[in-house]
Amino acid sequence: MDKAMKKATAYIDGTCMGNPGRAGIGVALYDECGKLFYETSQCIGMATNNIAEYQALIHALEKAEKFGCDTLLVYTDSELLARQINGFYKVKDEKLKSLFLKAKQLMRSFKDIRVRHIDRKKNKYADNLASRSVWNQNSDN
């Protein structure tokens, strides 16, 4: 990614085989021209689907910050995650609260950040990355 570029878009997904079960995340970061500059497919061990979704968000936030992004648009197919992060749903699950708080803390480092819910069909690449991590038990980052 060009150091002068400060805007990025992230597509994220978390998945698991069983709920809970073996879980993984997929994250793809694109620059403002739509060029992919980072991706990962990681097995995160045993977790629920919602925990995997939050882990994917946290990973995307950490990487975007590391790459010097100050503006980030995050797309997720998890309506729960998007609504919780945007304040429309309360976080009732105790296991999600710490992940929610960590994500909110990381979000403070961005000048502009938005998390948007999208249809699964529009999130296929991140979904494939997440699914691949579970099937291959890959941890490439």
PDB file of N, CA and C in Angstrom, residues 1-2 8-9 27-40 63 67:
ATOM      1  N   MET A   1       0.846  -1.184   0.000  1.00  0.00           N
ATOM      2  CA  MET A   1       0.000   0.000   0.000  1.00  0.00           C
ATOM      3  C   MET A   1       0.881   1.232   0.000  1.00  0.00           C
ATOM      4  N   ASP A   2       0.543   2.202  -0.815  1.00  0.00           N
ATOM      5  CA  ASP A   2       1.247   3.472  -0.879  1.00  0.00           C
ATOM      6  C   ASP A   2       1.093   4.185   0.463  1.00  0.00           C
ATOM      7  N   ALA A   8      -8.928   3.016   3.337  1.00  0.00           N
ATOM      8  CA  ALA A   8      -8.971   1.595   2.997  1.00  0.00           C
ATOM      9  C   ALA A   8     -10.379   1.058   3.229  1.00  0.00           C
ATOM     10  N   THR A   9     -10.624  -0.074   2.598  1.00  0.00           N
ATOM     11  CA  THR A   9     -11.873  -0.808   2.770  1.00  0.00           C
ATOM     12  C   THR A   9     -11.522  -2.218   3.204  1.00  0.00           C
ATOM     13  N   VAL A  27      -9.905 -11.890   6.247  1.00  0.00           N
ATOM     14  CA  VAL A  27      -9.844 -10.433   6.166  1.00  0.00           C
ATOM     15  C   VAL A  27      -9.175 -10.048   4.858  1.00  0.00           C
ATOM     16  N   ALA A  28      -9.788  -9.114   4.140  1.00  0.00           N
ATOM     17  CA  ALA A  28      -9.201  -8.572   2.912  1.00  0.00           C
ATOM     18  C   ALA A  28      -9.246  -7.053   2.997  1.00  0.00           C
ATOM     19  N   LEU A  29      -8.092  -6.413   2.804  1.00  0.00           N
ATOM     20  CA  LEU A  29      -7.995  -4.953   2.832  1.00  0.00           C
ATOM     21  C   LEU A  29      -7.667  -4.441   1.435  1.00  0.00           C
ATOM     22  N   TYR A  30      -8.397  -3.403   1.038  1.00  0.00           N
ATOM     23  CA  TYR A  30      -8.234  -2.797  -0.285  1.00  0.00           C
ATOM     24  C   TYR A  30      -7.921  -1.319  -0.128  1.00  0.00           C
ATOM     25  N   ASP A  31      -7.072  -0.791  -1.016  1.00  0.00           N
ATOM     26  CA  ASP A  31      -6.797   0.640  -0.992  1.00  0.00           C
ATOM     27  C   ASP A  31      -7.962   1.388  -1.646  1.00  0.00           C
ATOM     28  N   GLU A  32      -7.849   2.713  -1.708  1.00  0.00           N
ATOM     29  CA  GLU A  32      -8.968   3.503  -2.220  1.00  0.00           C
ATOM     30  C   GLU A  32      -9.203   3.317  -3.714  1.00  0.00           C
ATOM     31  N   CYS A  33      -8.265   2.693  -4.411  1.00  0.00           N
ATOM     32  CA  CYS A  33      -8.455   2.379  -5.836  1.00  0.00           C
ATOM     33  C   CYS A  33      -9.038   0.980  -6.032  1.00  0.00           C
ATOM     34  N   GLY A  34      -9.271   0.277  -4.939  1.00  0.00           N
ATOM     35  CA  GLY A  34      -9.842  -1.060  -5.016  1.00  0.00           C
ATOM     36  C   GLY A  34      -8.823  -2.168  -5.188  1.00  0.00           C
ATOM     37  N   LYS A  35      -7.546  -1.840  -4.981  1.00  0.00           N
ATOM     38  CA  LYS A  35      -6.485  -2.841  -5.115  1.00  0.00           C
ATOM     39  C   LYS A  35      -6.268  -3.550  -3.776  1.00  0.00           C
ATOM     40  N   LEU A  36      -6.301  -4.874  -3.821  1.00  0.00           N
ATOM     41  CA  LEU A  36      -6.055  -5.680  -2.625  1.00  0.00           C
ATOM     42  C   LEU A  36      -4.606  -5.488  -2.180  1.00  0.00           C
ATOM     43  N   PHE A  37      -4.400  -5.101  -0.913  1.00  0.00           N
ATOM     44  CA  PHE A  37      -3.028  -4.960  -0.420  1.00  0.00           C
ATOM     45  C   PHE A  37      -2.735  -5.849   0.787  1.00  0.00           C
ATOM     46  N   TYR A  38      -3.763  -6.497   1.324  1.00  0.00           N
ATOM     47  CA  TYR A  38      -3.536  -7.411   2.442  1.00  0.00           C
ATOM     48  C   TYR A  38      -4.694  -8.391   2.511  1.00  0.00           C
ATOM     49  N   GLU A  39      -4.360  -9.641   2.800  1.00  0.00           N
ATOM     50  CA  GLU A  39      -5.393 -10.636   3.077  1.00  0.00           C
ATOM     51  C   GLU A  39      -4.839 -11.655   4.047  1.00  0.00           C
ATOM     52  N   THR A  40      -5.749 -12.275   4.788  1.00  0.00           N
ATOM     53  CA  THR A  40      -5.350 -13.357   5.668  1.00  0.00           C
ATOM     54  C   THR A  40      -6.485 -14.354   5.813  1.00  0.00           C
ATOM     55  N   LYS A  63      -4.564  -4.370  11.516  1.00  0.00           N
ATOM     56  CA  LYS A  63      -3.767  -4.307  10.288  1.00  0.00           C
ATOM     57  C   LYS A  63      -3.924  -2.966   9.591  1.00  0.00           C
ATOM     58  N   PHE A  67      -0.918  -0.340   8.744  1.00  0.00           N
ATOM     59  CA  PHE A  67      -0.624   0.157   7.401  1.00  0.00           C
ATOM     60  C   PHE A  67      -0.793   1.669   7.288  1.00  0.00           C
TER      61      PHE A  67
END
